[in-house]
Structure formats: structure tokens, C-alpha cells
Coordinates of C-alpha atoms in Angstrom, one line a residue:
M1 CA -1.2 43.8 25.7
T2 CA 0.6 40.5 25.5
I3 CA -0.1 38.4 22.4
Q4 CA -1.2 34.9 23.1
V5 CA 0.3 32.3 20.6
F6 CA -1.5 29.0 20.3
G7 CA -2.2 26.1 18.0
H8 CA -5.1 23.7 17.8
K9 CA -7.1 21.8 20.4
S10 CA -5.7 18.4 21.5
P11 CA -2.2 19.8 21.1
D12 CA 0.4 17.5 19.7
T13 CA 4.1 18.3 19.6
D14 CA 3.9 20.9 16.8
S15 CA 1.0 22.7 18.4
T16 CA 2.9 22.6 21.7
G17 CA 6.3 23.5 20.5
S18 CA 5.6 26.0 17.8
P19 CA 3.7 28.4 20.1
I20 CA 6.7 28.4 22.5
V21 CA 9.1 29.0 19.6
W22 CA 7.1 31.9 18.1
A23 CA 6.3 33.6 21.4
W24 CA 10.1 33.5 22.2
Y25 CA 10.8 35.1 18.8
L26 CA 8.1 37.8 19.2
S27 CA 9.2 38.7 22.7
E28 CA 13.0 38.4 22.5
V29 CA 13.8 39.3 18.9
K30 CA 10.9 41.5 17.8
G31 CA 10.3 43.2 21.2
T32 CA 6.6 42.4 21.1
P33 CA 5.4 40.9 24.4
A34 CA 4.0 37.4 23.7
K35 CA 3.3 34.2 25.6
P36 CA 2.5 30.6 24.4
V37 CA -0.7 29.0 25.6
L38 CA -2.3 25.6 24.9
L39 CA -5.9 24.7 24.1
G40 CA -5.7 21.5 26.2
E41 CA -3.3 19.1 27.8
P42 CA -0.3 18.2 25.5
N43 CA -0.1 14.6 24.4
T44 CA 2.4 12.2 25.9
E45 CA 5.0 12.9 23.2
A46 CA 4.7 16.7 23.6
A47 CA 4.9 16.3 27.4
F48 CA 8.2 14.4 26.9
V49 CA 9.5 17.1 24.6
L50 CA 8.8 19.8 27.1
K51 CA 10.6 17.8 29.8
H52 CA 13.5 16.8 27.6
W53 CA 14.3 20.3 26.5
E54 CA 13.5 21.8 30.0
L55 CA 10.7 24.0 28.7
D56 CA 7.8 25.1 30.9
K57 CA 4.4 23.8 30.0
P58 CA 2.4 26.8 28.7
E59 CA -0.8 27.8 30.5
I60 CA -3.9 26.0 29.3
I61 CA -6.8 28.2 28.2
S62 CA -10.4 27.3 27.2
D63 CA -11.3 30.5 25.4
V64 CA -10.1 33.9 24.4
E65 CA -11.4 37.3 25.4
A66 CA -13.0 39.7 22.9
G67 CA -10.3 41.9 21.4
A68 CA -7.4 39.9 22.8
P69 CA -4.4 39.9 20.5
V70 CA -3.6 36.4 19.3
V71 CA -1.4 34.6 16.8
I72 CA -2.6 31.2 15.5
V73 CA -0.1 28.5 14.5
D74 CA -0.5 25.0 13.1
T75 CA -4.1 25.4 12.1
N76 CA -6.6 27.8 10.4
N77 CA -9.7 25.7 11.2
P78 CA -12.2 27.4 13.5
A79 CA -13.4 24.0 14.7
E80 CA -10.0 23.5 16.3
L81 CA -9.9 26.9 18.0
P82 CA -11.6 28.6 20.9
D83 CA -15.3 29.2 20.3
A84 CA -14.8 33.0 20.6
I85 CA -11.9 33.1 18.2
N86 CA -13.6 35.5 15.8
T87 CA -14.0 38.0 18.5
A88 CA -10.3 38.1 19.2
D89 CA -7.8 40.3 17.4
I90 CA -6.0 37.8 15.2
R91 CA -2.7 39.3 14.3
A92 CA -1.2 36.4 12.2
I93 CA -1.7 32.9 11.1
I94 CA 1.2 30.5 10.4
D95 CA 0.2 27.1 9.2
H96 CA 0.9 24.2 6.9
H97 CA -2.6 22.8 6.4
K98 CA -5.1 23.5 3.7
L99 CA -7.3 26.6 4.1
V100 CA -10.6 25.8 5.7
G101 CA -12.2 29.2 5.9
G102 CA -14.4 30.7 8.6
L103 CA -11.9 32.9 10.5
E104 CA -12.7 36.6 10.7
T105 CA -10.1 39.3 11.4
K106 CA -10.2 42.9 12.4
G107 CA -8.2 44.0 9.4
P108 CA -5.4 42.8 7.1
I109 CA -3.0 40.4 8.8
D110 CA 0.1 38.4 8.1
I111 CA -0.7 35.0 6.8
T112 CA 1.9 32.4 6.0
V113 CA 0.8 29.0 4.8
R114 CA 3.4 26.8 3.1
P115 CA 3.3 23.2 1.8
L116 CA 5.7 21.8 4.3
A117 CA 5.4 19.0 6.8
C118 CA 5.7 21.1 10.0
T119 CA 4.9 24.5 11.3
A120 CA 8.2 24.7 13.0
T121 CA 10.0 24.5 9.6
I122 CA 8.1 27.6 8.6
L123 CA 9.0 29.3 11.8
Y124 CA 12.7 28.5 11.3
D125 CA 12.5 30.2 7.9
L126 CA 10.6 33.2 9.2
M127 CA 13.1 33.7 12.0
G128 CA 16.1 33.7 9.6
E129 CA 19.4 34.7 11.3
A130 CA 17.6 35.0 14.6
V131 CA 17.7 31.2 14.9
A132 CA 21.4 31.5 15.8
Q133 CA 20.6 33.3 19.0
A134 CA 17.8 31.0 20.1
P135 CA 18.3 29.1 23.3
R136 CA 19.0 25.4 23.1
G137 CA 15.4 24.6 24.2
I138 CA 13.9 26.7 21.4
K139 CA 16.1 24.9 18.8
G140 CA 15.3 21.6 20.4
A141 CA 11.6 22.3 20.3
M142 CA 11.8 23.0 16.5
L143 CA 13.7 19.9 15.9
S144 CA 11.3 17.8 17.9
C145 CA 8.3 19.3 16.1
I146 CA 9.8 18.4 12.7
L147 CA 10.7 14.8 13.8
S148 CA 7.2 14.4 15.1
D149 CA 5.2 15.8 12.2
T150 CA 7.4 13.9 9.6
L151 CA 7.4 10.7 11.7
E152 CA 11.2 10.9 11.4
F153 CA 10.9 11.5 7.7
R154 CA 8.6 8.5 7.0
S155 CA 5.5 10.6 6.4
P156 CA 4.7 11.4 2.7
T157 CA 4.3 15.1 3.8
T158 CA 8.0 15.3 4.4
T159 CA 9.9 17.6 2.1
D160 CA 13.6 18.0 1.4
H161 CA 13.4 21.3 3.2
D162 CA 11.9 19.8 6.4
R163 CA 14.7 17.3 6.3
N164 CA 17.4 19.9 5.7
V165 CA 16.2 22.2 8.5
A166 CA 16.0 19.2 10.9
Q167 CA 19.6 18.2 10.0
A168 CA 20.8 21.8 10.5
L169 CA 19.2 22.0 13.9
A170 CA 20.5 18.5 14.9
T171 CA 24.0 19.4 13.9
D172 CA 23.8 22.7 15.8
L173 CA 22.6 20.9 18.9
D174 CA 24.9 17.9 18.5
V175 CA 21.8 15.6 18.7
D176 CA 21.3 12.1 17.2
M177 CA 18.0 12.5 15.4
N178 CA 17.2 8.8 15.4
A179 CA 17.8 8.4 19.2
L180 CA 15.7 11.5 19.9
A181 CA 12.9 10.3 17.6
T182 CA 12.9 6.9 19.2
R183 CA 12.4 8.3 22.6
M184 CA 9.7 10.6 21.4
F185 CA 7.8 7.8 19.7
E186 CA 8.1 5.6 22.8
A187 CA 6.5 8.4 24.8
K188 CA 3.8 8.8 22.2
S189 CA 3.1 5.0 22.3
D190 CA 2.6 5.0 26.1
V191 CA -1.2 5.3 26.2
S192 CA -1.9 3.1 29.2
A193 CA -3.0 5.9 31.4
F194 CA -5.7 7.2 29.0
S195 CA -9.4 6.2 28.8
D196 CA -10.9 5.1 25.5
A197 CA -12.6 8.5 25.1
E198 CA -9.3 10.3 25.8
L199 CA -7.6 8.2 23.1
L200 CA -10.3 8.9 20.6
R201 CA -9.9 12.6 21.1
M202 CA -6.2 12.8 21.7
D203 CA -5.1 13.5 18.1
S204 CA -8.4 14.2 16.3
K205 CA -9.8 16.7 13.9
E206 CA -13.4 17.5 12.8
Y207 CA -14.3 17.1 9.1
T208 CA -17.5 16.9 7.1
V209 CA -17.5 14.3 4.4
A210 CA -20.5 13.7 2.1
G211 CA -22.8 15.4 4.7
K212 CA -21.5 13.3 7.6
E213 CA -19.8 15.0 10.6
L214 CA -16.7 13.1 11.4
R215 CA -14.1 13.1 14.2
V216 CA -11.0 11.7 12.4
S217 CA -8.6 10.4 15.0
V218 CA -5.1 9.0 14.5
L219 CA -2.8 7.3 17.0
E220 CA 0.8 7.2 15.8
T221 CA 2.6 4.4 17.6
T222 CA 5.5 2.0 17.5
A223 CA 3.4 -0.5 19.5
P224 CA 0.1 -0.8 17.7
K225 CA -0.9 -4.0 19.5
V226 CA -1.3 -2.1 22.7
V227 CA -4.0 0.0 21.1
L228 CA -5.6 -2.7 19.0
D229 CA -5.9 -5.0 22.0
R230 CA -8.5 -2.4 23.2
K231 CA -10.4 -2.3 19.9
D232 CA -13.7 -3.6 21.3
S233 CA -13.9 -1.1 24.1
L234 CA -12.7 1.7 21.8
M235 CA -15.4 0.9 19.2
A236 CA -18.0 0.9 22.0
S237 CA -16.8 4.3 23.2
M238 CA -17.1 5.8 19.7
V239 CA -20.9 5.9 20.1
D240 CA -20.7 8.1 23.2
V241 CA -17.8 10.3 21.9
A242 CA -19.7 10.9 18.7
K243 CA -22.9 11.8 20.5
E244 CA -21.1 14.1 23.0
D245 CA -19.1 15.9 20.3
G246 CA -22.0 16.3 17.8
A247 CA -20.5 13.9 15.2
D248 CA -22.1 11.2 13.2
Q249 CA -19.0 8.9 13.4
V250 CA -15.6 8.6 15.0
L251 CA -12.9 7.2 12.7
L252 CA -9.8 5.8 14.4
F253 CA -6.7 5.1 12.3
V254 CA -3.9 3.4 14.3
I255 CA -0.6 4.4 12.5
D256 CA 2.2 1.9 12.8
I257 CA 5.2 4.1 12.5
L258 CA 7.7 1.3 11.9
K259 CA 5.6 -0.8 9.4
E260 CA 4.4 2.4 7.7
E261 CA 0.7 1.4 7.6
A262 CA -2.6 2.2 9.2
T263 CA -5.2 0.0 10.8
L264 CA -8.7 1.4 10.7
L265 CA -11.2 0.2 13.2
V266 CA -14.5 -0.8 11.5
P267 CA -17.4 -0.7 14.0
N268 CA -20.3 -0.5 11.5
D269 CA -21.4 -0.5 7.9
L270 CA -20.9 3.2 7.5
V271 CA -17.2 2.9 8.3
K272 CA -17.0 -0.3 6.2
D273 CA -18.4 1.5 3.2
M274 CA -16.2 4.5 3.7
A275 CA -13.0 2.3 3.9
E276 CA -13.9 0.5 0.7
K277 CA -14.9 3.6 -1.3
S278 CA -12.1 5.8 0.1
F279 CA -9.1 3.4 0.0
G280 CA -10.2 0.6 -2.3
A281 CA -10.0 -1.8 0.7
S282 CA -11.7 -5.1 1.1
V283 CA -13.2 -5.2 4.6
T284 CA -14.1 -8.6 6.1
G285 CA -13.9 -7.9 9.8
D286 CA -13.8 -5.1 12.4
T287 CA -10.4 -3.8 11.3
V288 CA -8.7 -3.3 8.0
V289 CA -5.0 -2.7 7.3
L290 CA -4.2 0.2 4.9
P291 CA -0.6 -0.2 3.6
G292 CA 1.4 3.0 3.2
I293 CA -1.2 5.2 4.9
M294 CA 0.7 7.5 7.3
S295 CA -0.7 11.0 7.0
R296 CA -4.1 12.2 7.9
K297 CA -3.5 15.5 6.1
K298 CA -2.2 14.2 2.8
Q299 CA -3.6 10.7 2.5
I300 CA -6.6 10.1 4.8
I301 CA -8.6 13.3 4.6
P302 CA -8.3 13.9 0.8
S303 CA -9.4 10.3 0.2
L304 CA -12.4 10.1 2.4
T305 CA -15.7 9.7 0.5
L306 CA -19.0 7.9 0.7

């Protein structure tokens, strides 16, 4: 039975590219039939990466069948996975996030969780010498994933190993990393076609902080003004999105990739209190700038408190 390889819901570049990479490795190197699938439409940057490297967009699925063999990459959080994930036959987990708990397996499995900035960096290591035989598109996907997750090495999650792997891939591909990253970030910044609700869910994760169910959204962009010009309607939409998703509050951090700072939208006293207690900020309006805040995983989530 063919193994389905997928990442988290609201797939970004890493959760789009890494399933493609690992499914290729399982099928073509290990001789184990596998195919990449997505748990939603890829974001604009991921869509650009697919087109740029001439990769087919994987099938989009909404759930998994009981007993279906799967490999999970770029998450271990049940809230980011199909509702029926614990009925599936999970064969492996490859991730770079903290362990959340809640996944159940049919037996012992391979688990690789490493403190690196990108799942694709881990895949590169696990593939070893097989990387040399990977098609250009597979190598390009790995490079793009690393550039995306590290924000071209600006993110505090970046390690020397992520940087070295990216440089090795770029040299092999004869690619200018800055030029590629610039085009990727331009694609990511083009959000004109998306509704407010779509923007709030586009790159979001569910967390519980001090008993509050939160949808923590980030929008990484080189053109923050485009998003912030919509702040009134975005904050109004937070109410419906939170209600529909069973959350107490939606938090939206607009990450300015070039200035290396985040702007948090502050629609109410709950978010105001959270911003002041979590980041030591002084909030006087409906937005607050948080200098140096770039990473949800390393800086935002660990800091959130009430």
C-alpha cells in the first residue's frame, strides 16, 4: 500500500516541499511506494516554489483512512493533522518542532526530531549520499524550504548546519540564494487575492496559553504595509474566525522580513495584556511593534503568557 507523506494543515513551503522530497526518497531510493499529499492549498510562496522547480502540486486530502500507512513531516501536533490521524498507520515522524504529544501509533516507529530551522535540512541528512542522485527539482525544493524557514538566514532558528546545507545545495544547483529568496518572499508578500479570513488562517497554528485557546497566525512579508492597511477589517474578521475555529482569540503577527521585526494587531484588552506580559511591550493603540521578533516557534510561542 502506498505511503502518504504529508506535513501540517495550511501548508507553507516546508510542509509542501518536504513531503515531495521524502516521498521521492522512499519511492526511488528505498523502493517503498510513497506519494506526497497536502492538507490544504499551499500558500503563495509554496505555489511559486512548485512552479519554479517544475514540481507537480500534490493531491490535497482532508482526512486519512483507518490503517492507511503515513509518514508525518514538519509537525507532530495532532491539531495540525487530519482528525483521524490516530487511526492511521503512522510509520515515521520527521520534525523540527517541540514535542506536543497526543499521537498514537500501532507500534514502534522511526522518529527524528532535531533542533534545526527546517525539516528539509533533516531530510538532507537522512538521505545521505542519495542526495547526489536526486533530480534538480528535489534539490531545489530542499533549498527553497531552508530559505523559507530561515527567512534567508535572518530567523533566530537558523543554525550553521542549515546554512551549510543550503550553501551546498545552491552550489550544486548553481543558484544565487539571494535572488531565489527575493522571488520567494515577493510571492509570499502577494496576498491581494486572499480574504481576511484566509489571511488569518494562512500560516497559523493552534495553541493553549493560560487556559485560552489561541490561533497564532504569522504573515511573513517584505511589504507589511499591504497587510497593515487592512488591519481594521482583519481585526473585525478575527471574531468570526475565532468562533468558527473554536478559539478564544486570533493573534496576528505581521513579520517584516527586511526590518526583522513583528507588528502585532491589538483588537482588544486580552491581546493588549498578552503583548505587555509576554514581550514587555507598551501598547497604546491597535498595533504594537516588536523589534527582533521573527520566529513563532522560538520567540513568540515560548513567550506567550497571561
